[in-house]
XYZ file of C-alpha atoms in Angstrom:
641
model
C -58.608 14.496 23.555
C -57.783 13.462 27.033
C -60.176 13.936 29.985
C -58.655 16.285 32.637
C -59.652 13.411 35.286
C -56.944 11.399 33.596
C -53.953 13.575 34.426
C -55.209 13.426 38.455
C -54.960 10.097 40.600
C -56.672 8.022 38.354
C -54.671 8.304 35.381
C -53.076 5.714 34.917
C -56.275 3.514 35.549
C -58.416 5.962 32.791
C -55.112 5.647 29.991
C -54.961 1.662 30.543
C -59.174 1.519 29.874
C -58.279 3.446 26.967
C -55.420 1.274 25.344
C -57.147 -1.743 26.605
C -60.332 -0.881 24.752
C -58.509 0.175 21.725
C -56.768 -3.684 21.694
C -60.035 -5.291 22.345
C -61.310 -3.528 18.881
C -57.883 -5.382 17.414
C -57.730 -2.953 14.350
C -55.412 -4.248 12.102
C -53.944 -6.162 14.486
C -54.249 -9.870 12.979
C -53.562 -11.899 15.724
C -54.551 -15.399 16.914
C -55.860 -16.230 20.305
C -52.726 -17.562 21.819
C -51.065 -14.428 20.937
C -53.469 -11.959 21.867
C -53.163 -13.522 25.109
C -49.520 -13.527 25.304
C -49.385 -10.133 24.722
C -52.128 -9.418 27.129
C -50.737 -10.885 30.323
C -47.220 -8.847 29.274
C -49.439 -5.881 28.692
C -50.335 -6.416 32.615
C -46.929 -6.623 33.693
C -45.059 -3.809 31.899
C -47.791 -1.256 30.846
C -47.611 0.749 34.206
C -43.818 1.438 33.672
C -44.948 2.521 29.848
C -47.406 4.068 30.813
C -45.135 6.209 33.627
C -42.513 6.841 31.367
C -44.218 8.348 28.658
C -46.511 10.637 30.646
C -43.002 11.935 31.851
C -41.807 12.995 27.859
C -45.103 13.785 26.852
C -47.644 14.133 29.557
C -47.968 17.850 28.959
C -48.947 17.680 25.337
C -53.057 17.432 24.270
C -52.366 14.571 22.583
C -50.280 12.583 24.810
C -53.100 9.447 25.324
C -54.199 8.827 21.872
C -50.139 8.980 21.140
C -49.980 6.035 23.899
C -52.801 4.316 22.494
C -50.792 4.042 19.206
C -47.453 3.163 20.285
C -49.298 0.071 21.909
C -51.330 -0.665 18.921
C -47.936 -0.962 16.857
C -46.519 -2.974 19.435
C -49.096 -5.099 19.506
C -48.978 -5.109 15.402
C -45.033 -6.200 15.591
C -45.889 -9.019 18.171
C -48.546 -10.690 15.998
C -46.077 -10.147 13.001
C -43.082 -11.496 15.071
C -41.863 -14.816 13.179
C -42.488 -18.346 15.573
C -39.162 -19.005 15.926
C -38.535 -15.767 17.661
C -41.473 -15.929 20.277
C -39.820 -19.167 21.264
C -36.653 -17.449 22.318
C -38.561 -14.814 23.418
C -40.610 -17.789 25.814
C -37.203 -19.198 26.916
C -35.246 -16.238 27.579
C -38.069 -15.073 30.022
C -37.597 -17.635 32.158
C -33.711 -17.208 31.458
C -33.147 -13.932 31.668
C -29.751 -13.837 32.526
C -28.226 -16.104 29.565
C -25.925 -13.195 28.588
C -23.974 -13.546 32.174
C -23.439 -17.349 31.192
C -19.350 -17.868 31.523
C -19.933 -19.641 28.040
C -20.227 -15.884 26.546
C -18.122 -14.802 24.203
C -18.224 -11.906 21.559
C -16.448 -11.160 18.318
C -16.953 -7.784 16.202
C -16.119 -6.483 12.878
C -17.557 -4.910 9.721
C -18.971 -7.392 7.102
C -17.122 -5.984 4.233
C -13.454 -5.727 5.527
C -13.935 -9.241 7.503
C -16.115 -11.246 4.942
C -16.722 -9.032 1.601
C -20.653 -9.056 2.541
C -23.267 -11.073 4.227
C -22.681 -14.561 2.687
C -18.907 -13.988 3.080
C -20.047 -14.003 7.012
C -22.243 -16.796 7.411
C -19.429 -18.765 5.697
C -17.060 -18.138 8.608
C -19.603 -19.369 11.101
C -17.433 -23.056 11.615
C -14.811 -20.389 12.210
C -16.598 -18.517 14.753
C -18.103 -21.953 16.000
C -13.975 -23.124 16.516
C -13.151 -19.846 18.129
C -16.204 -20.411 20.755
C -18.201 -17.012 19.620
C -21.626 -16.660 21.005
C -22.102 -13.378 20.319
C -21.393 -11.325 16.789
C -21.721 -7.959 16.498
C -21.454 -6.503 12.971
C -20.660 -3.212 12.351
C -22.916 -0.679 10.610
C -24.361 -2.372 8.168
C -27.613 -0.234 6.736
C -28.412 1.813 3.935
C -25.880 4.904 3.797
C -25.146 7.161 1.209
C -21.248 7.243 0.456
C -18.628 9.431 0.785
C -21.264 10.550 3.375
C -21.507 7.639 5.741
C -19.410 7.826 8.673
C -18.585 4.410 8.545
C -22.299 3.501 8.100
C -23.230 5.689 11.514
C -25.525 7.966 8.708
C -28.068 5.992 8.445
C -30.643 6.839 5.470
C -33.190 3.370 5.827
C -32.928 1.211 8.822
C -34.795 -1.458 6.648
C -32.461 -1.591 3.992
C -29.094 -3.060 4.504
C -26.106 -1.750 2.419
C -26.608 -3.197 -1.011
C -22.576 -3.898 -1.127
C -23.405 -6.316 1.605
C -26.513 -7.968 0.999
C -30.163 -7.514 1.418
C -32.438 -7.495 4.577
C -33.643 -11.082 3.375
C -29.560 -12.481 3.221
C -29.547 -10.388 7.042
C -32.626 -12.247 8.356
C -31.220 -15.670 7.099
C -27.747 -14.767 8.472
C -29.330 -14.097 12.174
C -31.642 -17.433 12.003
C -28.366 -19.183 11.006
C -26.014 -17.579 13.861
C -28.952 -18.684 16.275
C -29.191 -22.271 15.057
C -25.404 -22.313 15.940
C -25.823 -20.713 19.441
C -24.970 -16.868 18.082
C -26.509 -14.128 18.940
C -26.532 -11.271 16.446
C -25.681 -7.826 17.684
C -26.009 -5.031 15.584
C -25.489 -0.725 15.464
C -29.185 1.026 16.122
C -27.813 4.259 15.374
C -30.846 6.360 17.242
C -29.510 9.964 18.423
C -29.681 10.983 14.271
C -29.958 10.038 10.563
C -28.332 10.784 7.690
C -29.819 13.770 5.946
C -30.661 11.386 2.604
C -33.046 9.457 4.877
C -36.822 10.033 3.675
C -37.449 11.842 6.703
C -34.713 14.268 6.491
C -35.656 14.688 2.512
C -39.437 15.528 3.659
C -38.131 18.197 6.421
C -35.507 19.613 3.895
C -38.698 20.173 1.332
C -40.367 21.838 4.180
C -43.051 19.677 5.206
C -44.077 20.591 8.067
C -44.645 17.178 10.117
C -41.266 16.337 9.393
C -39.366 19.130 9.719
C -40.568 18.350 13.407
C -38.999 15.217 13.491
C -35.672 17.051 13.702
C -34.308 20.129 15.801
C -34.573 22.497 12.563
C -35.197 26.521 13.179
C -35.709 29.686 11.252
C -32.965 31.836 11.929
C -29.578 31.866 14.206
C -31.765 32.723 17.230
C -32.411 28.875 18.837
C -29.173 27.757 17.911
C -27.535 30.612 19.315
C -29.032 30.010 22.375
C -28.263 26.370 22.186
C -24.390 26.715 21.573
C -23.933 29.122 24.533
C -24.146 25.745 27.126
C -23.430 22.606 24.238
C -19.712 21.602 23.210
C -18.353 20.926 19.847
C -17.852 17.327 19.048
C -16.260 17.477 15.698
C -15.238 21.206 15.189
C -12.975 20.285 12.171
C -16.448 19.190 10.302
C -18.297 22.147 10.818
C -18.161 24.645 14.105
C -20.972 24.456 16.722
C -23.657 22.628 16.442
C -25.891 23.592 13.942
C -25.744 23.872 9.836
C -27.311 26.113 7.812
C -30.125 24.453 5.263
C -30.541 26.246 1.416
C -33.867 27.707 2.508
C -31.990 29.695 5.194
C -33.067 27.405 8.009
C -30.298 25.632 10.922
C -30.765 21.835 11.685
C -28.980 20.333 14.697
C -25.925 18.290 13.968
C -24.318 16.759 16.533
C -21.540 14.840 14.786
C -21.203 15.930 11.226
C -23.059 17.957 8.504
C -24.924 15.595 7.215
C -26.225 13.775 10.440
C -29.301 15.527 11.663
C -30.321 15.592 15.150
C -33.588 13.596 15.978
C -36.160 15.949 18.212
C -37.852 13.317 20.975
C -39.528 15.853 22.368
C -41.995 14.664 19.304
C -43.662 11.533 20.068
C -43.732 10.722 16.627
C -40.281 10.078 16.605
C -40.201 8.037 19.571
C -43.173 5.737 17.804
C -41.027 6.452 14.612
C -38.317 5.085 15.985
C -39.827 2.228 18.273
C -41.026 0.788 14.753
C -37.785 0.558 13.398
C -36.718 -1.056 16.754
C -39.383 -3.518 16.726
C -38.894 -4.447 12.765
C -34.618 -5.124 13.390
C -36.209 -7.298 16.209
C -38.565 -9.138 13.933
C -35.693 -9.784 11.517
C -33.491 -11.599 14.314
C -31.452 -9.664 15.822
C -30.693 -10.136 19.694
C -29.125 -7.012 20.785
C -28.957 -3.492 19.791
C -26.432 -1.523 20.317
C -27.786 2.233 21.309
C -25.514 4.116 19.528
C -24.343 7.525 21.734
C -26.697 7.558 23.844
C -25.647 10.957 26.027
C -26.985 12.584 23.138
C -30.131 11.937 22.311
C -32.076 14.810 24.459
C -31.940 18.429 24.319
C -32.927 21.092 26.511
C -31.948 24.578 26.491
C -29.139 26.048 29.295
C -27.765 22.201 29.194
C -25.219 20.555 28.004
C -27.430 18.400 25.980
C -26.397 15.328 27.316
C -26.634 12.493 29.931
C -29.142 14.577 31.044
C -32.205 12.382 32.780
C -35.110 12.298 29.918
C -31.937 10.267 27.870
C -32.640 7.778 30.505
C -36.112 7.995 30.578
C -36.325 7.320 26.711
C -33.890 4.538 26.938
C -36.546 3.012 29.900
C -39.748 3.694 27.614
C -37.974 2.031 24.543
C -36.812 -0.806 26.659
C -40.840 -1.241 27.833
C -41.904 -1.508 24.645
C -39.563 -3.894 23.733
C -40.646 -6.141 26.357
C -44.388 -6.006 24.766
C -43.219 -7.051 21.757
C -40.136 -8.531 21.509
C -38.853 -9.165 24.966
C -35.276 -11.099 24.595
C -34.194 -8.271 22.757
C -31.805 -6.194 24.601
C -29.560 -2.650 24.781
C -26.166 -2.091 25.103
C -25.191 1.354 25.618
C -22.047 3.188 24.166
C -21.487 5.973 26.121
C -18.144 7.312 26.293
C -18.237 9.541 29.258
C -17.533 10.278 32.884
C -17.488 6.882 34.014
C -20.194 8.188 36.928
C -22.513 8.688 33.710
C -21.576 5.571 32.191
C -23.047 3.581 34.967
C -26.370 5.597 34.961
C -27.307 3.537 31.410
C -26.944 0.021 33.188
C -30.205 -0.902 34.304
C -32.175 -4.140 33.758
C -34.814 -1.500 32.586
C -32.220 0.961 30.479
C -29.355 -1.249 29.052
C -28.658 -4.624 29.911
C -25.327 -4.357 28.683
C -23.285 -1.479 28.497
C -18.905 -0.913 26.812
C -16.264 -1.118 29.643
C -14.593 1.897 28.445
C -12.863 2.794 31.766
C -11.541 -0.858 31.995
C -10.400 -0.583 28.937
C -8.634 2.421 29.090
C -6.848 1.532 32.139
C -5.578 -1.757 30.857
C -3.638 0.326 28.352
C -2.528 2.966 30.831
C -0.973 -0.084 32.782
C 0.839 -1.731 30.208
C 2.397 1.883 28.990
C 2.976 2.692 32.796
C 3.799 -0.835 34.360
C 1.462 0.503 37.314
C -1.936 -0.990 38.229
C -3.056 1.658 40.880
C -5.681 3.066 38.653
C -6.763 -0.074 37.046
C -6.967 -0.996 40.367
C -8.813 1.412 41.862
C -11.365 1.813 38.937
C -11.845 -2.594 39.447
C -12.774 -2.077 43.055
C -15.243 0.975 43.209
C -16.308 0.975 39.681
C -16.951 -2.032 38.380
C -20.129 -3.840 40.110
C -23.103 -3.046 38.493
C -26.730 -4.109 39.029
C -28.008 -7.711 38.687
C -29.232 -8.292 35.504
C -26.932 -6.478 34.008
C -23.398 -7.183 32.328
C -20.171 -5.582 31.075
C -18.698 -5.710 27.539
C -15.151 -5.811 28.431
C -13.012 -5.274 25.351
C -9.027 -4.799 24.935
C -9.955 -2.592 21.976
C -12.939 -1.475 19.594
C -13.685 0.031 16.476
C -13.386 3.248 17.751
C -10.291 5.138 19.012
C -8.181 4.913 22.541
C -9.855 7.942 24.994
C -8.809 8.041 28.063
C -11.184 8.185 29.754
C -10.545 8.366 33.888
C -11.924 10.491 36.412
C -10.055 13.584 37.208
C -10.813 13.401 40.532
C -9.900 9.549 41.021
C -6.287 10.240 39.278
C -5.739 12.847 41.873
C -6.683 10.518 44.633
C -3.620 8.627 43.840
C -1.154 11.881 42.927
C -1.877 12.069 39.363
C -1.864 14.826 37.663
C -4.574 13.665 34.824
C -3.732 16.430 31.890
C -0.155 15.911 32.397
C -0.847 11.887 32.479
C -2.896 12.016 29.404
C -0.578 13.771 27.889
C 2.356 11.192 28.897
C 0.135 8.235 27.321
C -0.747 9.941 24.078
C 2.828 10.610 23.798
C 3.675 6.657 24.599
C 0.691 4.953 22.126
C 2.013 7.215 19.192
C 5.908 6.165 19.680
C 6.934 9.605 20.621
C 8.112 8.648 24.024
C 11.578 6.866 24.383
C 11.619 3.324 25.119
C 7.241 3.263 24.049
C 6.832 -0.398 22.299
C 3.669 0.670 20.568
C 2.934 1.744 16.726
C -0.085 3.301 17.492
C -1.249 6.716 15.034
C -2.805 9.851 16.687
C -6.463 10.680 16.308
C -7.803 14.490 16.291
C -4.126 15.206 17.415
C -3.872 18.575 18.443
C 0.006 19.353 19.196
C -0.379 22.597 20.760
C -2.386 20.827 23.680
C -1.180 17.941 23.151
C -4.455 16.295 23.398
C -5.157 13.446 20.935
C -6.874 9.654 20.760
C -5.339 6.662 20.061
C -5.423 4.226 16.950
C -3.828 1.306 16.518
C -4.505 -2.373 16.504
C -3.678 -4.517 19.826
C -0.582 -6.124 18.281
C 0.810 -2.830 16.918
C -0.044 -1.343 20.293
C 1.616 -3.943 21.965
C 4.550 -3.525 19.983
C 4.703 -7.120 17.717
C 4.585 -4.784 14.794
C 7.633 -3.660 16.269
C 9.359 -6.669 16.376
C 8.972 -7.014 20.159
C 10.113 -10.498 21.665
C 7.492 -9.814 24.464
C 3.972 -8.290 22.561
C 2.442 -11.888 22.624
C 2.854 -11.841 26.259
C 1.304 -8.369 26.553
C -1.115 -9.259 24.339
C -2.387 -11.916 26.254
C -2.223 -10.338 29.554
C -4.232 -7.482 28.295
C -7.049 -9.724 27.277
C -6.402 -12.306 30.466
C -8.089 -9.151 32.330
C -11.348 -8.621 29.686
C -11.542 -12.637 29.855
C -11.980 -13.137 33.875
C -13.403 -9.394 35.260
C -16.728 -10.152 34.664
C -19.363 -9.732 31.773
C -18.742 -10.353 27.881
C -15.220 -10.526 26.661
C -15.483 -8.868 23.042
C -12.655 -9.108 20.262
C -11.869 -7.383 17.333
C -12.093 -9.754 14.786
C -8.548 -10.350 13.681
C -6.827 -9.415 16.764
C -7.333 -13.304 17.915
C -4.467 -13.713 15.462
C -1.808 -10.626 16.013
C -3.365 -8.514 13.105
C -1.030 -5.130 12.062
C -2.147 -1.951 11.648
C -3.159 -0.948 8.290
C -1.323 2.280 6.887
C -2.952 1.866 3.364
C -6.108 3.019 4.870
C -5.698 6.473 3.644
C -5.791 5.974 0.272
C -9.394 4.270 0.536
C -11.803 6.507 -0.598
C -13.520 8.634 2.530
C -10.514 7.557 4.951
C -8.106 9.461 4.142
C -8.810 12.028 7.260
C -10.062 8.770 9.883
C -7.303 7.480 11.240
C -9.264 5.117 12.731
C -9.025 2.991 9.343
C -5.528 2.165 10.116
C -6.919 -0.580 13.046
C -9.733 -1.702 10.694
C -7.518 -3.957 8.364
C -9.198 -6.319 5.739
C -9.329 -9.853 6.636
C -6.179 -10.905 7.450
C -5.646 -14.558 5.709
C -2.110 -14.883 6.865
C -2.751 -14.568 10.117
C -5.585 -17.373 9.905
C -3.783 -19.262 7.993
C -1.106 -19.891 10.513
C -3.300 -19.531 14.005
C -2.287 -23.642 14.487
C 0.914 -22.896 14.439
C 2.333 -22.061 18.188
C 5.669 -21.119 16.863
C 3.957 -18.198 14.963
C 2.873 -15.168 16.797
C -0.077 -15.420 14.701
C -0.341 -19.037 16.016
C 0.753 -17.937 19.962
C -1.998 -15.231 19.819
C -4.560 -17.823 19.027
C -3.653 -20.639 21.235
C -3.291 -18.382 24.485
C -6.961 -16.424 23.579
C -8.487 -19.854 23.231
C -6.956 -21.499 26.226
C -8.600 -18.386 27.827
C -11.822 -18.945 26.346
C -11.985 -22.533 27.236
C -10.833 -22.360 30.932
C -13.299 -19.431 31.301
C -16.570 -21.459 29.924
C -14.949 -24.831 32.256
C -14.866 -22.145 35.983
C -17.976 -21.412 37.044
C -16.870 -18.396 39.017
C -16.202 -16.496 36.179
C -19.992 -16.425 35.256
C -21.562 -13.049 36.149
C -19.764 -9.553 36.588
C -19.157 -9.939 40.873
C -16.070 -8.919 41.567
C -13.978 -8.471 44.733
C -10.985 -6.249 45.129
C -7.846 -7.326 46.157
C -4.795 -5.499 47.423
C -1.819 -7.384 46.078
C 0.562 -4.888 47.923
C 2.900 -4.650 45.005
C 1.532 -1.767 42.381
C 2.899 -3.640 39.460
C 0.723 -6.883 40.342
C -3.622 -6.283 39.716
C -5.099 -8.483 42.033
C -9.220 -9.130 41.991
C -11.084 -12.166 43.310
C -14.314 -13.422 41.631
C -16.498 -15.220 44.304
C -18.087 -18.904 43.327
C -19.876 -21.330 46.079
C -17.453 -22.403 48.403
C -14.364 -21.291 46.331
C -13.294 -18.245 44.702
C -10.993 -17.511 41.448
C -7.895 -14.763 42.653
C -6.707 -13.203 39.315
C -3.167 -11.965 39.952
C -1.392 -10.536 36.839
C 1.655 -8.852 36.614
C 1.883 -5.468 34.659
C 5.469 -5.405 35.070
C 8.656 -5.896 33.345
C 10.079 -8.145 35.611
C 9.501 -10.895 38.455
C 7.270 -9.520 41.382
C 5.785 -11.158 44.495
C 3.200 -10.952 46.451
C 4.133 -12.090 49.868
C 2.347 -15.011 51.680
C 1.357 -12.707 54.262
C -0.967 -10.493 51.016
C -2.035 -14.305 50.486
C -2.588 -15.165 53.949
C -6.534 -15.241 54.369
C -6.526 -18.140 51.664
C -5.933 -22.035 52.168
C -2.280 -22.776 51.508
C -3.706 -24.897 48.268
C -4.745 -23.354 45.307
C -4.558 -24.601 41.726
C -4.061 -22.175 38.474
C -6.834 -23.045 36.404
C -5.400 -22.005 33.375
C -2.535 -24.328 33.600
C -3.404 -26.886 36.148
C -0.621 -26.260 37.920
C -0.735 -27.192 41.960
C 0.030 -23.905 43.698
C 1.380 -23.446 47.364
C 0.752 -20.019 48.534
C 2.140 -20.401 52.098
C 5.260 -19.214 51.539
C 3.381 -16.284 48.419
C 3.884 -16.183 45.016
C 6.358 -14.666 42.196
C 4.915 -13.835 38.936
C 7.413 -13.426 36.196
C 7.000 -10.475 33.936
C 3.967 -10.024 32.464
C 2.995 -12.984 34.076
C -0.568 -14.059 34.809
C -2.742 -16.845 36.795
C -6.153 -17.691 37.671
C -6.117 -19.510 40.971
C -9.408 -20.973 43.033
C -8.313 -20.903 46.158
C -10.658 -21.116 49.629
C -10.572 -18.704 52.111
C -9.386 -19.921 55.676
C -12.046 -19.983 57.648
């Protein structure tokens, strides 16, 4: 039990005796002398911010200290355990702790089955990935998950087992030590706010035991929940209405998403060492980066919301502390599709390193459908810097479905009426508006609001299912912007090569209500087959990405996430400028459907000599510039003095 003396002035002196003697016994520990010391000196640096953060979630409780005590002990345990090839990167990403804003970044993402059959099916692409320039693979949910029950893998029932379709954790630890050895870094779902209800936990709290049943947000009666669902929304009200389902026993669990993911309670510090284990053991395996899987979720407090409220940071910060203890180049990358005011709060070189562009990408849609850049261009210039330390995963489109996901308040800013708008750009992306290019299929469409998401591949959005003579073109210009903003540029595995939208998806088992299937097609072999030939969309696609991806890694100014606004004075033209050392990179790109300039005097305050770097075209802009449609260039230019 903890002193009283510990919770005044001297606390965090009296808890850092008490871990530090506990270490110095080394039970169980098994550690040499180099690592003990290792660990020690990063024990000195991050244990105050540990030590803060979880007196804030669990100060109050008796047992708060010894709690501490243990969470450091398993740390400790997982560093000693850590494999040597892993403490090396760990050594040089210290002292390089910005590698993930290298220029030379670029990401790819998919699920192992639909892309590569399973696990061995993936590291035999890696030459591919290798020609394509990936540095960064992020493969969807890929754990133990009981089927028809799965949610695409996000119901997790072992986070130590991978999905026996796709391999084994031994095939998973080989993959990532292969991926590294060819300069990849493996990125993969931790899926954190809930498990599935098969996991062993969830089995232990169903039978009643009482230690687990704490590890969830499971009650008696209606009364809690009741109380609960007069402030929380419904996320899936299709799947089951509020937020709670009733147990066989008579008790309610929490359930966020759908029946049969249950709610983990954090307001337990047993989870939070629970789940810090699991952490630390997908560390030890190899992989780089986790990706916290909806985070705005994971705390709960009564006359909330229940999320993005401020303990969801705070466990995000303690997590991220002990990760630097034991396996410090590991890093987060939120997914938080929210307000894009909350969105930001998760970036942090103490939260998540990396965090989804959703706004950006978003907006790049809303320009193409709207052939207007104001609110792409207003969301580039007041929301897109971000700490230091700290990057962007900027992606043309995901896994998931198109939200749209603007600010009310900056829409009206610039006239918009954002209901009526979102309702205008559901209509476009499903083909229901004349003259829309796009195949896309509704998501959770609800046509008597109108409201709905978007699914659809980027070439079926971009209308080359359609037949369109000009979806390479918007193709490209969509990704030009994800390419040179600033951060990592992520594709969709597949989309490199003008993949179509699947409409067999339905009759796969479990899909037939996800529309979200249609834009995860199997591998598509055509496509690859014919990405050297120019002539091909397929072919056109390719070239154009990997021009992209190899000007990008040659111009230095496209390193980081700084970014500049610029007012191009034409609202069909996005301008931005991305500052180097003496020179800069202005991105112009035409969202249009015909020629547009911007006028020498826009271009004034730069040296009449620029060059595209794309091209390597010699560019005068003294008497300003014409873009053709859909148009784009990346000029260094130098300002005039």
């Amino acid at each position: 039990m903890v002193e009283p003396a510990l919770v005044a002035d001297g606390v965090h002196s009296g808890a850092r005796r008490h871990v530090l003697r506990a270490l110095a016994a080394g039970t169980g520990i098994g550690w040499d002398g180099a690592d003990r010391a290792v660990f020690e000196e990063r024990f000195d640096r991050h244990f105050p911010a540990l030590f803060r953060l979880f007196h804030d979630l669990y100060g109050a409780r008796p047992d708060w200290l010894d709690q501490l005590t243990d969470l450091v002990m398993q740390s400790a345990r997982s560093w000693a355990e850590r494999p040597a090839a892993l403490k090396g990167l760990d050594a040089e990403r210290e002292h390089n702790s910005g590698w993930f804003q290298s220029n030379t970044m670029l990401g790819g993402v998919c699920y192992v089955d639909r892309y590569a059959v399973d696990l061995e099916g993936v590291r035999a692409r890696i030459p591919y990935f290798k020609e394509l320039g990936l540095t960064y693979l992020h493969l969807m949910p890929l754990f133990l998950a009981p089927e028809p029950h799965s949610d695409g893998g996000y119901a997790v029932s072992s986070y130590r087992d991978v999905n026996p379709r796709l391999g084994t954790m031994e095939q998973l630890r080989d993959l990532a030590a292969e991926l590294r050895a060819n300069g990849i870094s493996l990125v993969v779902d931790f899926i954190f706010n809930h498990t599935s209800d098969e996991h062993e936990w969830a089995r232990k709290a169903a039978a009643g035991e009482p230690a687990y049943s704490d590890y969830y947000w499971i009650f008696p009666d209606r009364s809690m929940p009741d109380a609960f669902e007069q402030t929380v929304r419904e996320i899936f009200p299709d799947d089951h209405p509020g937020s709670f389902v009733d147990l066989p026993d008579g008790r309610w669990v929490w359930t966020t998403f759908h029946t049969f993911q249950w709610d983990l309670n954090y307001s337990n510090p047993d989870v939070f060492r629970a789940m810090a284990g699991e952490m630390l053991f997908l560390a030890n395996q190899g992989v780089d980066i986790l990706r916290m899987d909806a985070v705005a979720f994971i705390w709960k407090q009564l006359g909330t919301p229940c999320e993005n409220l401020p303990e969801a940071h705070t466990l995000l910060q303690a997590f991220n502390a002990v990760c630097r203890l034991a396996a410090p180049s590991l890093l987060f990358k939120s997914e938080a599709i929210v307000h894009p005011d909350e969105v930001a709060r998760y970036i942090d070189p103490a939260e998540c390193q990396l965090s989804y562009n959703p706004l950006q990408m978003a907006l790049i849609w809303e320009a193409l459908a709207t052939r207007d850049v104001s609110l792409l261009t207003q969301a580039l210039e007041r929301r897109h810097n971000i700490p230091d330390g700290t990057a962007w995963v900027n992606y043309v489109r995901s896994h998931d479905d198109i939200g749209w996901t603007f600010a009310d308040e900056d829409a009206a800013e610039l006239g918009i009426n954002a209901f009526e708008h979102r309702r205008f750009l559901n209509s476009f992306y499903v083909n229901r508006f004349p003259g829309s290019f796009a195949r896309g299929v509704p998501f959770q469409d609800n046509p008597r609001t109108g409201d709905c998401r978007i699914s659809g591949t980027t070439a079926s959005l971009c209308g080359l299912e359609g037949g369109a003579d000009v979806a390479v073109d918007r193709i490209l210009l969509a990704h030009s912007v994800a390419f040179s903003t600033g951060g990592i540029p992520l594709l969709y595995l597949g989309d490199e090569v003008g993949q179509f939208n699947d409409y067999g998806y339905a009759a796969e088992e479990g899909h037939g209500t996800d529309s979200r299937w249609v834009h995860r097609p199997h591998y598509p072999a055509a496509g690859y087959a014919r990405r050297a030939e120019p002539e091909t969309p397929a072919g056109a696609v390719f070239a154009g990405l990997r021009r992209m991806v190899s000007v990008r890694s040659a111009t230095p100014e496209l390193a980081g996430t700084r970014l500049v606004g610029f007012a191009t004075n034409n609202p069909g033209v996005l301008g931005y400028q991305r500052p180097g050392n003496g020179t800069l990179i202005l991105a112009l790109a035409n969202f249009s459907d015909g020629p547009q300039e911007v006028t020498a005097l826009t271009l004034s305050g730069f040296a009449a000599g620029a060059v595209d770097v794309l091209t390597g075209a010699h560019v005068c802009l003294d008497a300003g510039l014409v873009l053709d449609a859909r148009q784009f260039v990346w000029l260094r230019v130098t300002p005039r003095p």
